[in-house]
Coordinates of C-alpha atoms in Angstrom, one line a residue:
M1 CA 0.2 -0.1 0.5
N2 CA 1.3 3.2 -0.7
P3 CA 1.6 5.5 2.3
H4 CA 0.7 8.6 0.6
S5 CA -2.7 7.6 -0.9
P6 CA -4.6 10.5 -2.2
T7 CA -8.0 9.1 -0.5
I8 CA -6.5 10.6 2.7
S9 CA -6.1 14.2 1.4
G10 CA -7.8 16.8 3.2
R11 CA -11.4 17.3 1.6
R12 CA -13.7 19.2 3.0
L13 CA -15.7 17.5 5.5
P14 CA -19.2 16.8 5.0
G15 CA -22.4 18.7 7.0
S16 CA -22.8 15.2 9.4
I17 CA -19.6 14.5 10.5
L18 CA -19.0 18.1 11.7
C19 CA -22.0 18.2 13.5
Q20 CA -20.7 14.8 15.1
L21 CA -17.8 16.2 15.7
A22 CA -20.1 19.4 17.6
A23 CA -21.5 16.8 19.4
V24 CA -18.4 15.2 20.7
C25 CA -17.4 19.0 22.4
L26 CA -20.9 19.2 23.8
V27 CA -20.0 16.5 25.7
I28 CA -16.4 17.7 26.5
V29 CA -18.4 20.8 27.5
G30 CA -20.5 19.0 30.2
C31 CA -17.9 17.2 31.7
K32 CA -16.4 20.5 32.4
L33 CA -19.0 22.3 33.5
W34 CA -19.7 19.3 36.0
L35 CA -15.9 19.7 37.7
I36 CA -16.5 24.0 37.6
G37 CA -19.8 23.2 39.2
S38 CA -18.5 20.4 41.9
F39 CA -15.4 22.1 42.8
S40 CA -15.0 26.0 41.9
S41 CA -15.5 29.3 43.3
P42 CA -16.2 32.9 41.9
L43 CA -13.7 34.2 43.6
P44 CA -10.7 35.2 42.2
F45 CA -7.3 32.7 42.9
L46 CA -3.6 32.5 42.6
D47 CA -2.2 34.4 39.6
Q48 CA -5.2 35.9 39.0
W49 CA -5.8 38.7 42.0
K50 CA -2.0 40.3 40.9
G51 CA -2.8 39.1 36.5
E52 CA -6.5 40.4 36.2
G53 CA -7.3 42.4 39.6
A54 CA -4.3 44.9 39.5
Q55 CA -2.7 44.8 35.6
V56 CA -6.3 45.0 34.0
L57 CA -9.2 45.4 36.0
R58 CA -8.3 48.5 37.9
L59 CA -6.3 50.6 35.0
W60 CA -9.8 49.1 33.3
M61 CA -12.0 50.6 35.5
N62 CA -9.6 54.1 36.5
G63 CA -9.5 54.7 32.4
N64 CA -5.7 54.1 32.5
L65 CA -5.9 50.8 30.5
H66 CA -3.0 51.0 27.5
I67 CA -2.3 48.5 24.5
S68 CA 1.2 48.7 26.3
D69 CA -0.5 46.9 29.3
L70 CA -2.1 44.5 27.3
L71 CA 1.6 43.4 25.9
A72 CA 3.3 43.7 29.1
P73 CA 4.4 40.6 30.5
F74 CA 3.2 38.3 33.2
N75 CA 6.1 36.4 35.1
E76 CA 7.3 35.0 31.2
H77 CA 5.1 35.7 29.0
R78 CA 2.6 37.5 26.8
I79 CA -1.2 37.3 27.3
V80 CA -2.7 39.7 25.2
P81 CA -5.7 37.3 24.5
S82 CA -6.7 36.3 28.0
R83 CA -6.5 39.5 28.5
L84 CA -8.7 40.7 25.9
L85 CA -11.1 38.2 27.2
V86 CA -10.9 38.7 31.0
L87 CA -12.0 42.7 29.8
A88 CA -15.0 41.3 27.6
I89 CA -16.1 38.6 29.9
F90 CA -16.0 41.7 32.5
E91 CA -17.9 44.4 30.7
A92 CA -20.7 41.2 29.4
N93 CA -21.5 40.6 33.1
A94 CA -22.2 44.2 34.3
R95 CA -18.5 44.8 36.1
Q96 CA -18.2 42.0 37.7
W97 CA -15.2 39.5 38.0
D98 CA -16.5 35.8 38.2
A99 CA -14.3 33.9 37.8
Q100 CA -16.7 30.6 37.0
V101 CA -17.7 32.4 34.2
Q102 CA -14.0 32.4 32.9
M103 CA -13.8 29.1 33.9
V104 CA -16.5 28.4 31.6
A105 CA -15.6 30.3 29.5
G106 CA -12.4 28.7 28.7
A107 CA -14.5 25.2 28.6
L108 CA -15.8 26.4 25.3
L109 CA -12.0 27.4 24.3
H110 CA -11.0 23.9 24.8
A111 CA -14.0 22.8 23.3
A112 CA -13.2 24.6 20.4
C113 CA -10.0 23.1 20.6
A114 CA -10.7 20.1 20.0
F115 CA -13.0 20.6 17.1
V116 CA -10.2 22.3 15.4
L117 CA -8.3 19.4 15.9
G118 CA -10.5 17.0 14.6
A119 CA -11.7 18.5 11.9
V120 CA -8.1 18.4 10.3
L121 CA -7.4 14.7 11.3
V122 CA -11.0 13.3 10.2
A123 CA -10.2 15.3 7.4
R124 CA -6.8 13.9 6.5
L125 CA -7.2 10.6 8.0
G126 CA -10.3 10.3 6.2
P127 CA -13.7 9.9 7.8
R128 CA -13.2 5.9 8.3
H129 CA -11.0 6.9 11.2
K130 CA -13.6 9.7 12.7
W131 CA -15.0 6.3 15.3
P132 CA -11.0 6.2 16.8
I133 CA -10.3 10.2 16.9
F134 CA -13.3 10.9 18.4
A135 CA -12.9 8.4 20.8
A136 CA -8.9 9.6 21.7
L137 CA -10.8 13.6 21.8
L138 CA -12.9 12.5 24.8
V139 CA -10.7 10.4 26.9
L140 CA -7.9 13.7 26.4
F141 CA -10.2 16.6 26.9
C142 CA -12.9 15.0 29.1
L143 CA -11.2 13.7 31.6
P144 CA -10.4 15.7 34.4
F145 CA -6.2 15.3 34.1
D146 CA -6.0 18.9 33.3
W147 CA -8.1 19.9 36.7
Q148 CA -6.5 22.9 36.9
N149 CA -6.6 25.0 34.0
T150 CA -10.5 23.8 33.9
L151 CA -10.8 25.5 37.4
W152 CA -8.7 28.5 37.7
G153 CA -10.3 31.3 35.4
F154 CA -6.5 32.8 35.2
Q155 CA -5.6 29.8 32.5
S156 CA -7.3 30.7 29.1
Q157 CA -3.8 31.5 27.9
F158 CA -3.2 27.3 27.3
Y159 CA -6.2 27.2 25.2
F160 CA -5.3 30.3 23.2
L161 CA -2.2 28.8 22.9
I162 CA -3.3 25.6 21.2
L163 CA -5.8 27.1 19.5
F164 CA -3.4 29.1 17.2
S165 CA -1.0 26.5 17.1
A166 CA -3.0 24.0 16.1
L167 CA -4.5 26.7 13.2
A168 CA -1.6 28.1 11.8
F169 CA -0.3 24.5 11.6
W170 CA -3.2 23.8 9.2
G171 CA -3.7 27.2 7.3
L172 CA 0.4 27.2 6.9
G173 CA 1.5 23.8 6.7
G174 CA -1.6 22.6 4.2
H175 CA -2.6 25.6 2.0
G176 CA -0.2 27.4 -0.7
A177 CA 1.1 30.7 0.4
G178 CA -0.7 34.0 0.1
S179 CA -4.4 31.8 0.0
A180 CA -7.1 33.0 1.8
R181 CA -6.2 29.9 4.0
W182 CA -2.6 30.3 4.4
W183 CA -3.1 34.0 5.8
C184 CA -5.4 32.5 8.4
G185 CA -2.8 30.5 9.5
L186 CA -0.4 33.1 9.5
G187 CA -2.6 35.6 11.3
A188 CA -3.0 32.1 13.7
A189 CA 0.7 32.0 14.8
F190 CA 0.9 35.4 15.4
L191 CA -1.6 35.7 18.2
A192 CA 0.1 32.3 19.5
C193 CA 3.3 33.8 20.0
V194 CA 1.5 37.1 22.1
S195 CA -1.3 34.0 23.8
M196 CA 1.9 32.6 25.8
G197 CA 5.9 32.8 26.2
S198 CA 6.0 29.2 24.3
G199 CA 3.8 31.1 21.6
G200 CA 6.8 31.4 19.1
F201 CA 7.0 27.2 19.0
A202 CA 4.6 27.2 16.3
G203 CA 6.5 28.8 14.0
L204 CA 10.1 26.8 14.3
A205 CA 7.8 23.1 14.5
L206 CA 6.3 24.0 10.9
G207 CA 10.2 25.1 10.3
G208 CA 11.6 22.5 11.3
W209 CA 9.4 20.3 9.7
L210 CA 9.6 22.4 5.9
G211 CA 13.8 22.5 6.3
V212 CA 13.8 18.9 7.2
K213 CA 11.7 18.4 3.4
F214 CA 13.8 20.5 1.8
L215 CA 17.4 18.6 3.1
I216 CA 14.7 15.2 1.0
D217 CA 12.6 16.8 -1.8
P218 CA 13.7 18.3 -4.2
D219 CA 9.9 19.0 -5.8
A220 CA 9.7 21.0 -2.4
R221 CA 12.7 22.9 -2.7
R222 CA 11.6 24.4 -6.8
Q223 CA 8.7 25.8 -5.1
R224 CA 8.6 29.3 -4.6
G225 CA 5.6 29.4 -1.8
S226 CA 7.1 27.3 0.1
W227 CA 10.5 29.2 0.9
V228 CA 7.9 31.9 1.3
T229 CA 6.1 29.8 4.5
L230 CA 9.7 28.8 5.8
G231 CA 11.0 31.7 6.0
V232 CA 7.3 33.5 8.2
S233 CA 7.6 30.2 10.2
L234 CA 11.2 31.3 10.9
A235 CA 10.3 34.7 11.5
L236 CA 7.4 33.9 13.7
G237 CA 9.8 31.5 15.8
A238 CA 12.1 34.5 16.6
L239 CA 9.1 37.2 16.9
G240 CA 8.6 34.5 20.1
F241 CA 12.2 34.4 21.2
A242 CA 11.9 38.4 21.5
L243 CA 8.4 38.7 23.0
Y244 CA 10.3 36.2 25.4
T245 CA 11.2 37.9 28.7
P246 CA 13.0 36.1 31.8
P247 CA 11.0 35.6 35.2
A248 CA 12.2 38.6 37.2
A249 CA 11.2 36.6 40.1
A250 CA 12.9 34.3 42.6
S251 CA 11.2 31.9 43.2
L252 CA 10.4 30.8 39.2
A253 CA 14.3 31.6 38.2
A254 CA 14.9 29.0 40.7
M255 CA 12.8 26.5 38.9
H256 CA 15.2 26.4 35.9
V257 CA 17.1 23.5 35.3
Q258 CA 21.0 22.8 36.8
S259 CA 22.2 20.6 34.6
T260 CA 22.1 18.7 31.4
G261 CA 21.2 15.8 33.1
A262 CA 18.2 16.8 35.0
F263 CA 17.0 18.6 31.5
V264 CA 17.3 14.6 30.3
R265 CA 15.4 13.7 32.6
G266 CA 12.5 16.3 32.3
L267 CA 12.3 16.5 28.9
G268 CA 12.4 12.4 29.2
I269 CA 9.6 12.6 31.9
H270 CA 7.2 14.9 30.2
L271 CA 7.4 13.3 26.8
S272 CA 6.1 10.2 28.7
W273 CA 2.9 11.6 29.8
P274 CA 0.7 10.1 31.2
N275 CA 3.2 8.0 32.7
S276 CA 5.4 9.4 35.0
A277 CA 7.8 6.0 36.2
S278 CA 10.4 6.6 33.8
P279 CA 12.3 8.6 31.4
F280 CA 13.1 6.4 29.1
L281 CA 8.5 5.3 28.9
A282 CA 9.3 8.7 26.6
L283 CA 10.8 6.4 24.0
I284 CA 7.6 4.1 23.3
A285 CA 5.1 6.8 24.7
F286 CA 6.9 8.5 20.5
A287 CA 7.7 5.7 18.6
P288 CA 5.1 5.7 16.7
L289 CA 5.3 9.4 15.5
A290 CA 9.2 7.9 15.2
I291 CA 8.5 4.9 12.6
L292 CA 5.8 6.9 11.1
A293 CA 8.4 9.9 10.5
V294 CA 11.2 6.3 9.0
I295 CA 8.3 5.0 6.3
H296 CA 7.1 9.3 5.0
L297 CA 10.7 10.7 5.0
R298 CA 11.8 7.3 3.1
E299 CA 9.2 7.2 0.5
L300 CA 9.7 11.1 0.0
R301 CA 13.2 10.7 -1.6
R302 CA 12.2 7.6 -3.3
S303 CA 9.0 9.6 -4.8
P304 CA 9.4 12.8 -4.5
G305 CA 6.1 15.7 -4.2
V306 CA 3.7 12.7 -3.0
E307 CA 0.5 13.4 -1.4
Q308 CA 1.5 14.4 1.7
S309 CA -0.9 16.1 3.7
V310 CA -1.9 14.3 6.5
E311 CA 1.8 14.1 7.5
N312 CA 1.8 18.5 7.1
F313 CA -0.5 18.5 9.7
L314 CA 0.6 15.9 12.4
F315 CA 5.1 16.0 12.7
P316 CA 5.3 19.8 13.1
L317 CA 2.3 19.5 15.9
G318 CA 4.9 16.8 16.9
L319 CA 7.9 19.1 17.3
W320 CA 5.2 21.5 18.6
V321 CA 4.5 19.1 21.3
L322 CA 8.3 18.0 21.9
L323 CA 9.3 22.1 22.2
Q324 CA 6.8 22.4 24.4
A325 CA 7.9 19.3 27.0
A326 CA 12.0 21.1 27.0
A327 CA 10.8 24.3 27.5
L328 CA 8.8 22.4 30.9
A329 CA 11.5 20.8 31.0
W330 CA 14.3 23.7 31.2
S331 CA 12.3 26.4 33.1
R332 CA 10.2 24.3 35.4
N333 CA 12.4 21.1 36.3
H334 CA 11.3 20.5 39.9
A335 CA 10.0 17.2 41.6
M336 CA 6.4 18.2 40.5
A337 CA 6.6 19.1 37.4
S338 CA 6.0 16.1 35.4
V339 CA 2.5 15.9 37.5
I340 CA 1.6 19.6 37.7
S341 CA -2.5 20.0 36.0
R342 CA -2.0 22.8 34.2
Y343 CA 0.7 21.9 31.8
M344 CA -1.2 18.5 31.1
D345 CA -3.2 20.3 28.2
L346 CA -0.1 20.4 26.5
L347 CA 1.3 17.6 27.2
A348 CA -1.5 15.3 26.6
L349 CA -0.9 16.8 22.4
G350 CA 1.3 14.7 22.0
A351 CA -0.9 11.2 22.7
L352 CA -3.1 12.9 20.6
V353 CA -0.6 12.8 17.8
N354 CA 1.2 9.1 18.6
F355 CA -2.4 7.6 18.6
C356 CA -3.1 9.4 14.7
A357 CA 0.1 8.3 13.5
L358 CA -0.8 4.6 14.9
L359 CA -3.5 4.9 13.0
R360 CA -1.8 5.5 9.8
L361 CA 0.2 2.8 11.0
V362 CA -2.5 0.4 11.2
E363 CA -3.3 1.2 7.9
F364 CA 0.1 0.4 6.2
A365 CA 0.2 -2.9 7.5
G366 CA -2.8 -3.9 6.6
R367 CA -4.2 -7.5 8.0
R368 CA -0.5 -8.1 10.1
P369 CA -1.8 -8.6 13.5
S370 CA 1.7 -7.8 15.8
V371 CA 0.6 -4.0 14.5
R372 CA -2.5 -4.2 15.7
W373 CA -1.3 -6.2 19.1
A374 CA 1.4 -3.7 19.2
A375 CA -1.0 -1.1 18.7
V376 CA -3.1 -1.8 21.4
A377 CA 0.1 -2.5 24.2
W378 CA 0.2 1.2 23.6
C379 CA -2.8 2.6 24.2
G380 CA -3.0 0.0 27.1
L381 CA -0.1 2.2 29.0
V382 CA -1.2 5.5 28.0
I383 CA -4.8 4.6 30.1
A384 CA -2.9 2.6 33.0
G385 CA -1.2 6.0 32.9
L386 CA -4.3 7.8 33.3
I387 CA -5.7 6.6 36.3
P388 CA -3.6 6.9 38.4
L389 CA -4.0 10.2 38.0
L390 CA -7.1 10.5 38.0
Q391 CA -7.8 8.8 41.1
R392 CA -5.2 11.1 42.4
N393 CA -7.4 14.5 41.6
L394 CA -10.7 12.9 42.0
R395 CA -10.0 11.5 45.7
L396 CA -7.2 14.3 47.0
D397 CA -6.8 17.1 44.8
L398 CA -10.1 18.4 43.9
P399 CA -11.8 17.7 47.0
S400 CA -8.5 19.7 49.4
L401 CA -9.2 22.5 46.4
N402 CA -12.9 23.1 48.0
Q403 CA -11.3 23.4 51.1
I404 CA -8.6 26.2 49.9
H405 CA -11.9 28.0 48.2
R406 CA -14.0 28.5 51.5
V407 CA -11.0 28.9 53.4
Q408 CA -9.8 31.8 51.1
A409 CA -13.6 33.1 50.9
A410 CA -13.7 33.0 55.1
A411 CA -10.1 35.0 55.5
V412 CA -11.3 37.9 52.9
R413 CA -14.5 38.1 54.3
Q414 CA -12.3 38.2 58.3
F415 CA -9.9 40.8 56.4
L416 CA -12.5 43.2 55.2
T417 CA -13.8 43.4 59.1
T418 CA -10.8 43.7 60.8
D419 CA -8.2 45.1 58.1
R420 CA -5.4 42.8 59.3
V421 CA -3.5 41.7 56.6
A422 CA -2.5 38.8 59.0
D423 CA -6.6 37.7 58.9
L424 CA -5.5 36.1 55.3
G425 CA -3.5 33.5 56.5
G426 CA -0.7 33.7 54.6
K427 CA 1.3 31.6 52.2
P428 CA -0.8 28.8 53.3
V429 CA -4.2 30.0 52.8
F430 CA -3.6 32.3 49.4
G431 CA -0.6 30.0 48.3
L432 CA 1.4 33.7 47.4
P433 CA 4.7 34.7 48.7
P434 CA 4.3 37.9 50.7
G435 CA 4.6 40.8 48.0
D436 CA 1.4 39.5 46.2
L437 CA -0.2 38.9 49.5
D438 CA 0.2 42.9 50.4
L439 CA -0.9 43.5 46.5
L440 CA -3.8 41.1 47.5
A441 CA -4.2 43.0 50.6
E442 CA -4.5 46.5 48.7
L443 CA -6.6 45.2 46.6
L444 CA -9.4 44.7 48.5
R445 CA -8.9 47.9 50.0
D446 CA -9.5 49.4 47.1
P447 CA -13.7 50.4 46.5
V448 CA -12.8 50.5 42.5
I449 CA -12.0 46.4 43.3
Q450 CA -14.4 46.1 45.8
D451 CA -17.5 47.7 43.7
I452 CA -16.1 44.5 40.8
L453 CA -16.4 40.9 43.6
P454 CA -18.5 38.1 42.7
T455 CA -21.9 38.3 44.1
G456 CA -23.1 35.1 47.0
I457 CA -20.2 34.7 48.4
G458 CA -20.4 37.5 51.0
V459 CA -16.9 39.2 50.3
R460 CA -19.0 42.1 49.1
R461 CA -19.7 45.3 51.8
V462 CA -22.3 46.4 48.7
L463 CA -24.5 43.3 47.8
V464 CA -26.0 43.4 44.2
P465 CA -27.6 42.0 41.7
P466 CA -25.5 38.5 39.5
G467 CA -24.3 40.0 36.7
P468 CA -26.0 38.0 33.2
L469 CA -22.8 35.9 32.4
T470 CA -23.2 34.9 36.0
T471 CA -26.7 33.6 36.3
A472 CA -26.3 32.3 32.9
S473 CA -23.0 30.1 33.7
R474 CA -24.8 29.2 37.1
V475 CA -27.5 28.1 35.0
L476 CA -24.9 26.1 32.7
T477 CA -23.2 24.3 35.5
D478 CA -26.4 23.6 37.2
G479 CA -27.8 22.1 33.8
W480 CA -25.1 19.9 32.6
V481 CA -26.3 16.6 32.6
L482 CA -28.8 18.3 29.5
V483 CA -25.8 19.4 27.8
L484 CA -24.6 16.5 28.3
G485 CA -27.1 14.1 27.0
A486 CA -27.8 16.6 23.8
G487 CA -24.4 15.7 22.9
F488 CA -24.6 12.3 23.0
L489 CA -28.5 13.1 21.3
I490 CA -27.1 14.7 18.3
F491 CA -24.0 12.5 17.9
I492 CA -26.5 10.0 17.2
L493 CA -29.3 11.4 15.3
T494 CA -26.2 12.8 13.0
E495 CA -24.8 9.3 12.6
R496 CA -28.3 8.3 11.6
M497 CA -28.4 10.8 9.0
Y498 CA -24.9 10.2 8.0
R499 CA -25.7 6.1 7.3
K500 CA -28.9 7.1 5.9
S501 CA -26.7 9.4 3.3
R502 CA -23.8 6.8 2.6
R503 CA -26.5 4.3 1.7
V504 CA -28.3 6.6 -0.6
Q505 CA -24.9 6.9 -2.6
R506 CA -23.8 3.9 -2.5
E507 CA -27.6 2.7 -4.2
P508 CA -27.1 2.3 -8.3
K509 CA -28.9 4.5 -10.3
P510 CA -31.7 3.7 -12.6
R511 CA -30.5 3.7 -16.3
H512 CA -32.6 5.4 -19.0
S513 CA -34.2 2.8 -20.2
E514 CA -35.5 1.8 -16.8
L515 CA -36.8 5.2 -16.6
A516 CA -38.5 5.1 -20.0
N517 CA -40.5 2.5 -19.1
N518 CA -41.6 3.7 -15.0
L519 CA -42.4 7.0 -17.1

C-alpha cells in the first residue's frame, strides 16, 4: 500500500461529520461544566489577583489601561488574548469579576480546540477513522487530569496557545502561500506568539518540518511558496524569542534546570505523559510518530512530491509538543513538574499525535496482527498512566481545592472586617509570596476592586444582583447533564443521517431505459 494515498487528502468534511464533531464538543463542555459546578468558586484564585485585578481591571476601571499594558509580560508570558477575553467578559457581566464565568468561557475554548483538531485529523486521515479520533478526543479533553486549567479562571492562555498553534499548522502547513487559508494560519501563528511565552514554537516547529522536507524532497525546494512559508515560520519563531521575558521572581528563576542530566530526565518525564515512572517511557510514547517519520521520509526520498497532507499536520504538531516539553524541562524542572495539572493539556497533544500516527501505521500494515497488537499495547500503556492521575485528582486534589476555596472566602471576609493582613492567612491559605499577599490586601481595600467582586459568597460590602453571565454560567453548571445528554443525542441523530446518506449514495442509479419504462 502506498502510504501517501490520495484517498486521505484533506478534503472538506461532510456536514454530518462536522455536526458529530460538534456533538463531541458538547460532551466535552458538559463534563467540564460538571467539574466547574462541583469544585470551583467565583472568587479570583492565585495569579488572578495580580494578573487580572491589578494589571488589567483596576487600570480599566480607572481609565488608565493602554495597549502597552495589554502587551506587558506576566512572568515570562505575553497573554494578550487572555486579557482581552477578561475585559470582554467583565463588561458583558455588568462589570462583575466572576472567575466561574471565565471557567465556562475556558471550557468553550478548550472544546473549540478539540473541534479544530478533530476536523483537521478526520479530514486528512479520512472519515473511516472518525470513531477512534472521536474516542481519543473524548478521553483527552473530558477527563479531569487537567483540572487546574479548567478550575482556575486565569488559565485561558493554555487554550489560546493550543487553538492558535493548531490553526497555524492547518493554514500555513496545508495551503499554498498567499491563499486565504494560508493568511488565516499566519494570523493564528502571530496570535500564538502573544498568547503565551512558548507561542513562537508554532513557527519553529513548522519551519523545522519544512527544513527536513527541503533536505530530502527536491520538488519542495523548487516551490517558491514553500520558501515563503519557511521564511515566515522562522520569523515567527524569532518573534516568539524576542517577546520572551526572563522571570524577575526569584521563585521562578529557581525552577530553571541546573544540569544537562536533569534537563534530559525532565524532558523524558514530560514526553512520557501520562506515565511518569521512568523517562525511558518517552521512547515508547513517541515510537509511533518516530516510525511514521522514518516511513514517510523514506517514501519521500523515493518518490518526491507525493501526497502528504496528513504528515504536514502531524509532524509539525509532534515537533511542537517536543518543544513545549523541552521548555517545561528547562524552566519548570523540579520534583513535581511532571505531574502539575496545568501543563498536561499541552502534553496530552503528544498522545493524540502518536495515536493518529498509530492509525496510519495500522493502515500501512494491512492485516498484520503484530502491528494491531502493538497498537493495543500502546493504548493500554496510556490508559494505565491515566488511571492513577484521575484517582489522585478525584480523591485528593479536587476535594482539597473545595476546602481551599472555603478557607479563602472566609479569610477575605475576615480581612474586610479587621483590615489586618495577618487575617488573610499568609501563603498557606492563598499560596502567594509575601509581596503578592500585600498586593492582595491592597486590592481588597480598593473601592474599585470591592465594587467588582463576585456576588453570593459574602466578599462584597455592597450587595448587587448577579451579572447576566454569572446567571447564565450558574444555569449551565447546574444543567451540565442536559448539555452532556444533548451532545450524545445530537451525535446519535447525525450518525443515523450520515449512514442514511451513505446508503443512498451506494444505491445504483436507474438506467435511462428503466426510466422510460417507468414513465
